[in-house]
Coordinates of C-alpha atoms and ligand atoms in Angstrom, one line a residue:
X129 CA 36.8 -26.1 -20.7
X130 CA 34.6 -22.8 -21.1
X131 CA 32.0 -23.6 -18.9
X132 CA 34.3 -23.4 -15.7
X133 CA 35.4 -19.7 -16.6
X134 CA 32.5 -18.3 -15.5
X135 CA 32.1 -20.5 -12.5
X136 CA 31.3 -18.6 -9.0
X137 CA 34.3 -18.0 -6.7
X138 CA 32.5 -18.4 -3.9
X139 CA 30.7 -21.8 -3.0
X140 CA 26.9 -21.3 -3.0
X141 CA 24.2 -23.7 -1.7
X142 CA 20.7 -23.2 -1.3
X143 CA 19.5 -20.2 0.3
X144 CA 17.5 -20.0 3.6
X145 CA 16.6 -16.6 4.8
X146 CA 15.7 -16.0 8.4
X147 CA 12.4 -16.0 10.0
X148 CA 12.0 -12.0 10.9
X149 CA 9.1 -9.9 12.0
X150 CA 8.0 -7.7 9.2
X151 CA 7.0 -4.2 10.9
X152 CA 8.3 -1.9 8.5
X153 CA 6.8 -0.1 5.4
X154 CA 6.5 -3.4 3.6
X155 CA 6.7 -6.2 2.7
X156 CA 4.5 -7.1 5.6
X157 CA 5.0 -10.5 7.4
X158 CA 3.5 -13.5 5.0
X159 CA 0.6 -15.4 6.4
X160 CA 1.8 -19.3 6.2
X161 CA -1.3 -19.9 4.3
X162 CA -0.3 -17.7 1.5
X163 CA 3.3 -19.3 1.4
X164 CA 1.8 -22.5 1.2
X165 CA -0.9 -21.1 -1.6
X166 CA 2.2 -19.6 -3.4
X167 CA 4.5 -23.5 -3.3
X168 CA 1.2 -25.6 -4.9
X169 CA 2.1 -26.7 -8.8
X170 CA 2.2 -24.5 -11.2
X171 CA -0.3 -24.7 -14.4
X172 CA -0.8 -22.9 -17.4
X173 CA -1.8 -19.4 -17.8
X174 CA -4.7 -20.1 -20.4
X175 CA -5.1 -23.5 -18.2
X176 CA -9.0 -23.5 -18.0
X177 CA -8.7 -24.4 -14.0
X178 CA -6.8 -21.2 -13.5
X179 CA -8.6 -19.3 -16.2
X180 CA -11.6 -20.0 -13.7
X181 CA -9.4 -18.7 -10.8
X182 CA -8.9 -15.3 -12.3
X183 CA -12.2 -14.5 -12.3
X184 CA -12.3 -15.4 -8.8
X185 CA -9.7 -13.0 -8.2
X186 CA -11.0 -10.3 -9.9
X187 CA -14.3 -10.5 -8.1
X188 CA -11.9 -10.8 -4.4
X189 CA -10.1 -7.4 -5.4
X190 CA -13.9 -5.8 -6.6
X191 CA -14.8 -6.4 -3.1
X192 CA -11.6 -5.2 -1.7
X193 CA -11.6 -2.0 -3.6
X194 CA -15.6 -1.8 -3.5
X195 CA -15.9 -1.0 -6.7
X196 CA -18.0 -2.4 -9.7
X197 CA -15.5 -1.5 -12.2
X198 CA -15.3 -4.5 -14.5
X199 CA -11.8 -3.4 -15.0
X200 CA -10.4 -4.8 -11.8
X201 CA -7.8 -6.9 -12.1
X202 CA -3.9 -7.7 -10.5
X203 CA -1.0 -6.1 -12.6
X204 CA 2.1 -8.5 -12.9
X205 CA 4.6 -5.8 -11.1
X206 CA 5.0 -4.0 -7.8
X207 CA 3.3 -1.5 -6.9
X208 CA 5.1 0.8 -9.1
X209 CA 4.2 -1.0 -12.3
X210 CA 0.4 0.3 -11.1
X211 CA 1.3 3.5 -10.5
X212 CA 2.9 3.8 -14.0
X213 CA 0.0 1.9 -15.8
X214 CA -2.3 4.5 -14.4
X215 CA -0.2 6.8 -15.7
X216 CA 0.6 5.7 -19.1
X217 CA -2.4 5.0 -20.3
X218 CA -4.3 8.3 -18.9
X219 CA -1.7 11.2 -19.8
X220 CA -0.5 12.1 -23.2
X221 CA 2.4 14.3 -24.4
X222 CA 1.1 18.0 -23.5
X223 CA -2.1 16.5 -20.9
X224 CA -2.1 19.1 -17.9
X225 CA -2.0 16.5 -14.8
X226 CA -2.2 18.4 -11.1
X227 CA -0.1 15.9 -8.7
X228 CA -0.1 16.5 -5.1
X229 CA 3.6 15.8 -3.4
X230 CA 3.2 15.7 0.1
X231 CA 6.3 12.7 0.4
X232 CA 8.0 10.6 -1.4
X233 CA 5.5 8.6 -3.4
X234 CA 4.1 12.0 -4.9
X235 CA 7.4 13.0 -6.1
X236 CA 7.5 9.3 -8.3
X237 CA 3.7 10.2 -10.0
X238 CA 5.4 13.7 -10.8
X239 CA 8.3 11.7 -12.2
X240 CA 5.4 9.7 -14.2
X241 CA 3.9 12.7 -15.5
X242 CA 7.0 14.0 -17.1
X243 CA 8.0 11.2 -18.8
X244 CA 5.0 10.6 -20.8
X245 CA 5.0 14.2 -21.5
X246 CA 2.6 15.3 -19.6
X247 CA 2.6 19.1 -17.7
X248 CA 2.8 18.3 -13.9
X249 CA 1.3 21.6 -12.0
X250 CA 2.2 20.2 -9.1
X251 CA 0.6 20.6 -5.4
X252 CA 3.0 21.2 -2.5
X253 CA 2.1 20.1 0.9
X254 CA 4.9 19.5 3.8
X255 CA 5.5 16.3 4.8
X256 CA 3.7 14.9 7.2
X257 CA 0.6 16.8 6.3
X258 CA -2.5 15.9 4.4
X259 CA -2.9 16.9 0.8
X260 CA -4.6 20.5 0.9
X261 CA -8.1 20.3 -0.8
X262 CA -8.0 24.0 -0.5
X263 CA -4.5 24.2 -2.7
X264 CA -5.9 21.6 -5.3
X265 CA -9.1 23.5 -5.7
X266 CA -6.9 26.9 -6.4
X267 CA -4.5 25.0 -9.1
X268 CA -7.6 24.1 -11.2
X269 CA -8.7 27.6 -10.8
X270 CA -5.5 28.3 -12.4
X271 CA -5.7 25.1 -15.0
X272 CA -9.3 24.6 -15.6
X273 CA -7.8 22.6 -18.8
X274 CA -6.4 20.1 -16.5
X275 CA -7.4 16.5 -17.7
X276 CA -6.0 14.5 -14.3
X277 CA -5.2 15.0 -10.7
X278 CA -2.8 12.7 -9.4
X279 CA -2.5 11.9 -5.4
X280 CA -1.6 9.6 -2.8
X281 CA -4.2 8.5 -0.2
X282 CA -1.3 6.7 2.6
X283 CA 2.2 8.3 2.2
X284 CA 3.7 5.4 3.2
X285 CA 6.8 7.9 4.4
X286 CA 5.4 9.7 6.4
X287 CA 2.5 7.9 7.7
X288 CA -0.2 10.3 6.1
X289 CA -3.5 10.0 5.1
X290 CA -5.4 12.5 2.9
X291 CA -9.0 12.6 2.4
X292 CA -9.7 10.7 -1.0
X293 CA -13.6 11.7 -1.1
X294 CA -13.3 15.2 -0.9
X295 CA -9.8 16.0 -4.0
X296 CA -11.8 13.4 -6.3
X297 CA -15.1 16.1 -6.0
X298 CA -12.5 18.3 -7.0
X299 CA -11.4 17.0 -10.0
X300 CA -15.2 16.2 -11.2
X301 CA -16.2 19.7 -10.6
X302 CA -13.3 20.2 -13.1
X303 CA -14.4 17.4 -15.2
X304 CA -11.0 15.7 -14.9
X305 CA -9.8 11.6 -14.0
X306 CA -8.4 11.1 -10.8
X307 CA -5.4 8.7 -10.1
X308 CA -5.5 7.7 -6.5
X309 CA -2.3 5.4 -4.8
X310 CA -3.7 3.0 -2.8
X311 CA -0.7 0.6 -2.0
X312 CA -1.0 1.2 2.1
X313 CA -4.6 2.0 2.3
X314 CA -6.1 -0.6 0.8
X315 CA -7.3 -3.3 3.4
X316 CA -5.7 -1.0 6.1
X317 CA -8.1 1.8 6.2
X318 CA -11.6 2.4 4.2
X319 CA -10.6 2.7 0.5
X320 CA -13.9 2.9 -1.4
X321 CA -13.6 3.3 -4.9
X322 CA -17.4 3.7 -6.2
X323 CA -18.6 5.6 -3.1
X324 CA -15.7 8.1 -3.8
X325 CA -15.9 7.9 -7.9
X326 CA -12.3 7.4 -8.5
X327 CA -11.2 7.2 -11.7
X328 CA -8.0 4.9 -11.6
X329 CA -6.4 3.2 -8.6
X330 CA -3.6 0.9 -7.6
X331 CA -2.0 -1.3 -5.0
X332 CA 0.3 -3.5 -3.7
X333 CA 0.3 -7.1 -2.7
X334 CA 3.2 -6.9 0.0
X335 CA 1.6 -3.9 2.5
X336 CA -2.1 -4.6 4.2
X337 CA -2.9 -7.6 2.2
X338 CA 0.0 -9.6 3.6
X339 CA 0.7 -11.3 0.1
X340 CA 4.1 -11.6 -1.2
X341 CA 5.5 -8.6 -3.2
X342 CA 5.4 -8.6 -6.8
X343 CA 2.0 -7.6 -7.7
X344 CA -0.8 -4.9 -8.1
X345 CA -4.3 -4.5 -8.0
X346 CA -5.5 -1.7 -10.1
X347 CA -8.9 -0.6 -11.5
X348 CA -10.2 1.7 -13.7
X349 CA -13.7 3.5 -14.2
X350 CA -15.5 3.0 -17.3
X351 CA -14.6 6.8 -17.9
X352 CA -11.0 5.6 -17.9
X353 CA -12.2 3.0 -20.7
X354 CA -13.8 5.8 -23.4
X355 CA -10.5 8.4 -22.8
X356 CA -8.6 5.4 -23.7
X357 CA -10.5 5.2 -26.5
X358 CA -10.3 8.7 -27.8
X359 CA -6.5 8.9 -27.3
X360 CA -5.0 10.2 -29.9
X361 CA -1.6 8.3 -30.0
X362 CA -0.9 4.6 -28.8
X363 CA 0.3 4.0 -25.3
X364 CA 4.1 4.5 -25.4
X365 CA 4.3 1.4 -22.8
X366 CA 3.4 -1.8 -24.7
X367 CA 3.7 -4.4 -21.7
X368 CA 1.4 -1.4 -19.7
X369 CA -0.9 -0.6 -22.3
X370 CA -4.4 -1.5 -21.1
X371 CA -5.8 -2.2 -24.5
X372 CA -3.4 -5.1 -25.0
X373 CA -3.4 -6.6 -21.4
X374 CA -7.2 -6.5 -21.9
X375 CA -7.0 -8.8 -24.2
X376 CA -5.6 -11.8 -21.0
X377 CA -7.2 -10.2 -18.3
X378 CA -10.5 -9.4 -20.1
X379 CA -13.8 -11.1 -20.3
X380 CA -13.5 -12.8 -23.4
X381 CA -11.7 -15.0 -25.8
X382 CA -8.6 -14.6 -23.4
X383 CA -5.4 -15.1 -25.4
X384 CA -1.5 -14.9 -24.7
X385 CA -0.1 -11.1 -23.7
X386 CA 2.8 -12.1 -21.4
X387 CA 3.1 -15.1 -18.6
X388 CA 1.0 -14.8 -15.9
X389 CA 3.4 -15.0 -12.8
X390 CA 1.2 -17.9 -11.9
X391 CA 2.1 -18.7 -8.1
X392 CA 2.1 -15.7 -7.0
X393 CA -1.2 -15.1 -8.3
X394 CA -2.0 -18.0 -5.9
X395 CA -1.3 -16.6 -3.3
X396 CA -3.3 -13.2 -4.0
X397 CA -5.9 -15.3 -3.8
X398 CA -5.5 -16.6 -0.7
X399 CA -4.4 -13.5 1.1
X400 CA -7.4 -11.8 -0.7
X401 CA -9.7 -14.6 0.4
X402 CA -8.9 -14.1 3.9
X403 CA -9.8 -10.9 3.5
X404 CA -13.1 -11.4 2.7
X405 CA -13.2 -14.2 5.9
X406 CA -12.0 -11.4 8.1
X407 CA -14.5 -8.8 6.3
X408 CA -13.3 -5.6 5.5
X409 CA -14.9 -4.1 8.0
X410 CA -12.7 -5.8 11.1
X411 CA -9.5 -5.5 8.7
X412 CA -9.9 -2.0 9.0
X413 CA -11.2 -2.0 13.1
X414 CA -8.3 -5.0 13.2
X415 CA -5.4 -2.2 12.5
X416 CA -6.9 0.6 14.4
X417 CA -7.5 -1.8 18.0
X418 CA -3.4 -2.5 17.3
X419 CA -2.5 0.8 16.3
X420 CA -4.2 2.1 19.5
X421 CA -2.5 -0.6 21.5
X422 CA 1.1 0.6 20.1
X423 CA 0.5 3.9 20.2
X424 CA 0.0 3.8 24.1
X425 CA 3.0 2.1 24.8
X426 CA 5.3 4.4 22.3
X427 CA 3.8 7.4 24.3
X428 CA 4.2 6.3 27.7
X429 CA 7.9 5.6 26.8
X430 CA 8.1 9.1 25.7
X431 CA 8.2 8.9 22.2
X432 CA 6.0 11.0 19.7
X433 CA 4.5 11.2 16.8
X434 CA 5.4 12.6 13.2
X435 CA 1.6 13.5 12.1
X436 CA -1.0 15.0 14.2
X437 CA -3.2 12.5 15.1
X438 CA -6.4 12.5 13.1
X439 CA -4.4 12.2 9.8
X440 CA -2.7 9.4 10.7
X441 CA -2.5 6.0 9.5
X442 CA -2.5 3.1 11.7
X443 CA -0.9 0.7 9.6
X444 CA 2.4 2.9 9.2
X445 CA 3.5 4.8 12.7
X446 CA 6.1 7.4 12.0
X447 CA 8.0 8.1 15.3
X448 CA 10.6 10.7 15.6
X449 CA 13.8 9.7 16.8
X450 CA 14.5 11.1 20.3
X451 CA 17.7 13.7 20.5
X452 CA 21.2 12.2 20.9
X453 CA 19.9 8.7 20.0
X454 CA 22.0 7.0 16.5
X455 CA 18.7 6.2 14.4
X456 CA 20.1 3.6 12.8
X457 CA 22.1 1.5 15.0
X458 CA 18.8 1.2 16.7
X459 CA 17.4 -0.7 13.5
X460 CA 20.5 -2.5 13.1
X461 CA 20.1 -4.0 16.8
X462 CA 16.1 -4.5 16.6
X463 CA 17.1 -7.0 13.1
X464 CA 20.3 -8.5 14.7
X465 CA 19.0 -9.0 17.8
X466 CA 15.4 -9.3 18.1
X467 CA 15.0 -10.3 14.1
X468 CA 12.6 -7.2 13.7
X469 CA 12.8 -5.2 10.5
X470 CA 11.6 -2.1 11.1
X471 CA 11.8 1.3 8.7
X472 CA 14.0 4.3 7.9
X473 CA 13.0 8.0 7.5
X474 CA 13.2 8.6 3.6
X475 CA 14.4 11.8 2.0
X476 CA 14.3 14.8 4.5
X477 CA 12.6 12.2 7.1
X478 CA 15.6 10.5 6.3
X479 CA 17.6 10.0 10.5
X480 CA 15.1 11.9 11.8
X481 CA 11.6 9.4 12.3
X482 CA 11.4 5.5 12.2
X483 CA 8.8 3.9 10.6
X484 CA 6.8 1.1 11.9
X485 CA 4.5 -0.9 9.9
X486 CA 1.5 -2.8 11.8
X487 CA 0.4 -3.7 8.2
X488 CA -1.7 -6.8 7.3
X489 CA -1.0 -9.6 8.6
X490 CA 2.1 -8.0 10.8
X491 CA -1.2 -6.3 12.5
X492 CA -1.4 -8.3 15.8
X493 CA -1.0 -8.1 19.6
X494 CA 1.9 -10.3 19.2
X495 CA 3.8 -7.8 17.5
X496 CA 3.3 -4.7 19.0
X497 CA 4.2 -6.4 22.3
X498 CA 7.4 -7.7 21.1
X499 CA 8.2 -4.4 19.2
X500 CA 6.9 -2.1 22.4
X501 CA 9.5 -4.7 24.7
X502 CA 12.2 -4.7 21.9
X503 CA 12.3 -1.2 21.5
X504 CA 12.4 -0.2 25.0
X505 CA 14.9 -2.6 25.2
X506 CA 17.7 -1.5 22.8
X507 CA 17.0 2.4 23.8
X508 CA 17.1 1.7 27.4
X509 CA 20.3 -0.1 26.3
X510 CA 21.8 3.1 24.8
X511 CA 21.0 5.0 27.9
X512 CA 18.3 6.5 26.7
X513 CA 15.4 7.2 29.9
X514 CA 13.0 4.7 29.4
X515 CA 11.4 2.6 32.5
X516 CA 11.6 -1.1 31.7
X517 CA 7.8 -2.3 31.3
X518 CA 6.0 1.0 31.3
X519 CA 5.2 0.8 27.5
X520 CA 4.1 -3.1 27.6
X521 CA 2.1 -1.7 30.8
X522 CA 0.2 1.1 28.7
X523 CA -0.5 -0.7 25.8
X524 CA -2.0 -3.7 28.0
X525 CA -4.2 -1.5 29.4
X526 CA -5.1 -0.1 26.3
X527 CA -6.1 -3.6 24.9
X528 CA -7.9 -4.3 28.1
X529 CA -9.8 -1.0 27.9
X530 CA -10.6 -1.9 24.2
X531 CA -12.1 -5.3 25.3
X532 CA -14.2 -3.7 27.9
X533 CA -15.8 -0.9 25.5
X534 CA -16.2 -4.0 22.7
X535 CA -18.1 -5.9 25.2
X536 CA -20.1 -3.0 26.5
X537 CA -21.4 -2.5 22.8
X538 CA -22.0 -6.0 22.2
X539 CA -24.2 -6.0 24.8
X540 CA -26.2 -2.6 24.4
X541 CA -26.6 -4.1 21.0
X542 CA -28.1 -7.3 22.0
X543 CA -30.6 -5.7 24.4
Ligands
PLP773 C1 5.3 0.8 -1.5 C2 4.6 1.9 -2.2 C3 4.6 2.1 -3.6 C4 5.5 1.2 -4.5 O1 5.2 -0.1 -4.4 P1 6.3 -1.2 -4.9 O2 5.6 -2.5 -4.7 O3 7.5 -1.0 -4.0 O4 6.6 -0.9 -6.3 C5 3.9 3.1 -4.2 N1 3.2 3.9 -3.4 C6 3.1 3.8 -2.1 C7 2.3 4.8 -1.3 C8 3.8 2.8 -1.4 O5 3.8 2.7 -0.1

């Protein structure tokens, strides 16, 4: 008998994970609509039903990313299988690409750079801070030949926003593409891909659009389109290369590049259609009102910040860890005992800030309440000063406040 050689020492049955609360750098917590989206049967990729579907989809993310671009569309991979699209199909051996690092997610598109040959003159900010317009401005100076600038708009680990609108100017008045990450901004904060001309961008599924993980939104300009066609060697990437997905996720005569991962494309649409039921516009007040509400309650338990305030994101709150106090065990007790996943510093963050994620559909009273209480709770537990209640207190009273002003404006607007 071969067949039992191989056989699994250990007895396995069917696997159940545990119901946490997502509050760390994502994946954020799944709406139960989109799980139920994602279970419904699956049909065939060229099946004219879903066919129809996709289009819908590609219209939901136009509206998400504001953009016209007809090349709009969800890339079957995480995030980083946009990022490297973007990359693959816009910089060839020798291209001079200026990439901004300013955290982790920089350091990967410099990565990207290099490994399609590419020159990476590459943009140094610390982390924690914005991308420097100034410094970017100085390395074209220095590169005027430089074909694509390459930048994150939400660090993700450090809880960083840089200002999109004013590096993609940049790069025009240089006459290069721009490559903007958008895998925590979009949905989170204002991402507006026309208003701001960017070139190429991408995104997650599992951060502010509260879908499962696994998939990215990307689109590209119709510049991107005619440099593509005046490359002068193929893509390197066949499963990446644009020309060829084009051909399924086009407009026409759609035929067979690889499965579709079907489901999960269900449930894009579902998390992207209640997006457009919220309406971008109270996605993006929806994270801020929460963010306010946590950040009240962090402060009057004595905690602070990582970024200065009016660069930072609401959707990912990097708080440093308060002298004397084991970083980790504190994460460790937040999952075991309160079933809350929060996030690590990464890198030289790494034991010295938490992150916590209010992203998507993780972005709700609810949560910051039980995170302010669970918090408080395991550091009050390690003997670490905190009052019991102060931070639920605060951020009450910021909600309240919030209210008041809402209905104040409501009013004046009526009148
Ligand atoms: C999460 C993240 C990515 C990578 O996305 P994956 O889905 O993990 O591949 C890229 N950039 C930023 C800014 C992110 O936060």
């Amino acid at each position: 008998m071969t067949s039992a050689r191989f056989l699994p020492s250990k007895k396995i049955g069917p696997f159940h994970p545990p119901q946490r609360t997502l509050m760390g750098p994502g994946p954020s917590d799944v709406p139960p609509r989109v799980l139920a989206a994602m279970s419904l049967p699956t049909i065939g990729y060229l099946d004219p039903v879903f066919v129809e579907m996709m289009d819908e989809l590609k219209s939901l993310l136009r509206y998400a990313f504001q953009t016209d671009n007809a090349l709009t569309f969800p890339a079957s991979g995480p995030g980083s299988v946009g990022m490297e699209m973007a990359f693959v199909n816009m910089v060839e051996p020798g291209d001079k690409v200026i990439v901004c690092r300013n955290g982790v997610f920089g350091g990967r598109m410099i990565e990207n750079v290099e490994r399609c040959g590419g020159i990476a003159i590459v943009v140094e900010d610390s982390w924690g801070t914005p991308v420097d317009p100034q410094k970017v401005e100085d390395a074209f100076r220095k590169n005027p030949d430089a074909k694509v600038l390459a930048f994150v708009h939400a660090e993700t680990s450090t809880g960083c926003a840089s200002d999109v609108p004013a590096l993609t100017a940049i790069a025009r008045q240089f006459g290069a593409l721009s490559i903007v990450d958008a895998v925590t901004s979009l949905a989170g904060i204002p991402v507006l891909v026309d208003e701001w001309q960017v070139d190429a961008i991408y995104s997650g599924s599992q951060k502010c659009l509260s879908c499962t993980p696994g998939l990215s939104p990307v689109s590209f300009s119709q510049r991107v389109i005619e440099n593509l066609k005046a490359r002068n060697k193929k893509c390197q990437s066949w499963f990446m290369d644009l020309d060829l997905v084009l051909g399924y996720w086009g407009n026409t005569n759609r035929t067979y590049h690889h499965t579709a991962p079907i489901n999960s494309l269900f449930a894009l649409h579902e998390s992207l259609l209640m997006v457009r039921e919220e309406g971008l516009d109270e996605s993006w007040a929806r994270h801020r009102r929460h963010y306010e509400a946590f950040k009240a309650g962090l402060e009057a338990m004595g905690l602070e910040y990582l970024v200065e305030e009016k660069y930072r994101l609401p959707q990912l709150n990097a708080i440093k860890v308060p002298e004397g106090v084991d970083e980790a065990a504190v994460r460790r007790t937040l999952l075991s005992e309160f079933n809350l996943e929060i996030g690590a510093g990464l890198g030289p963050l790494a034991g010295k800030i938490w992150r916590f994620g209010l992203m998507g559909h993780s972005s709700q009273s609810k949560n910051v309440m039980l995170c302010l209480s669970a918090l408080g709770s395991v550091l009050m537990d390690m003997g670490y000063p905190v009052k019991v209640g102060v931070a639920e207190a605060a951020a009450h009273q910021k909600y309240a406040d919030l209210h008041a002003a809402e209905a104040r404006r409501r009013l004046t607007a009526a009148a």
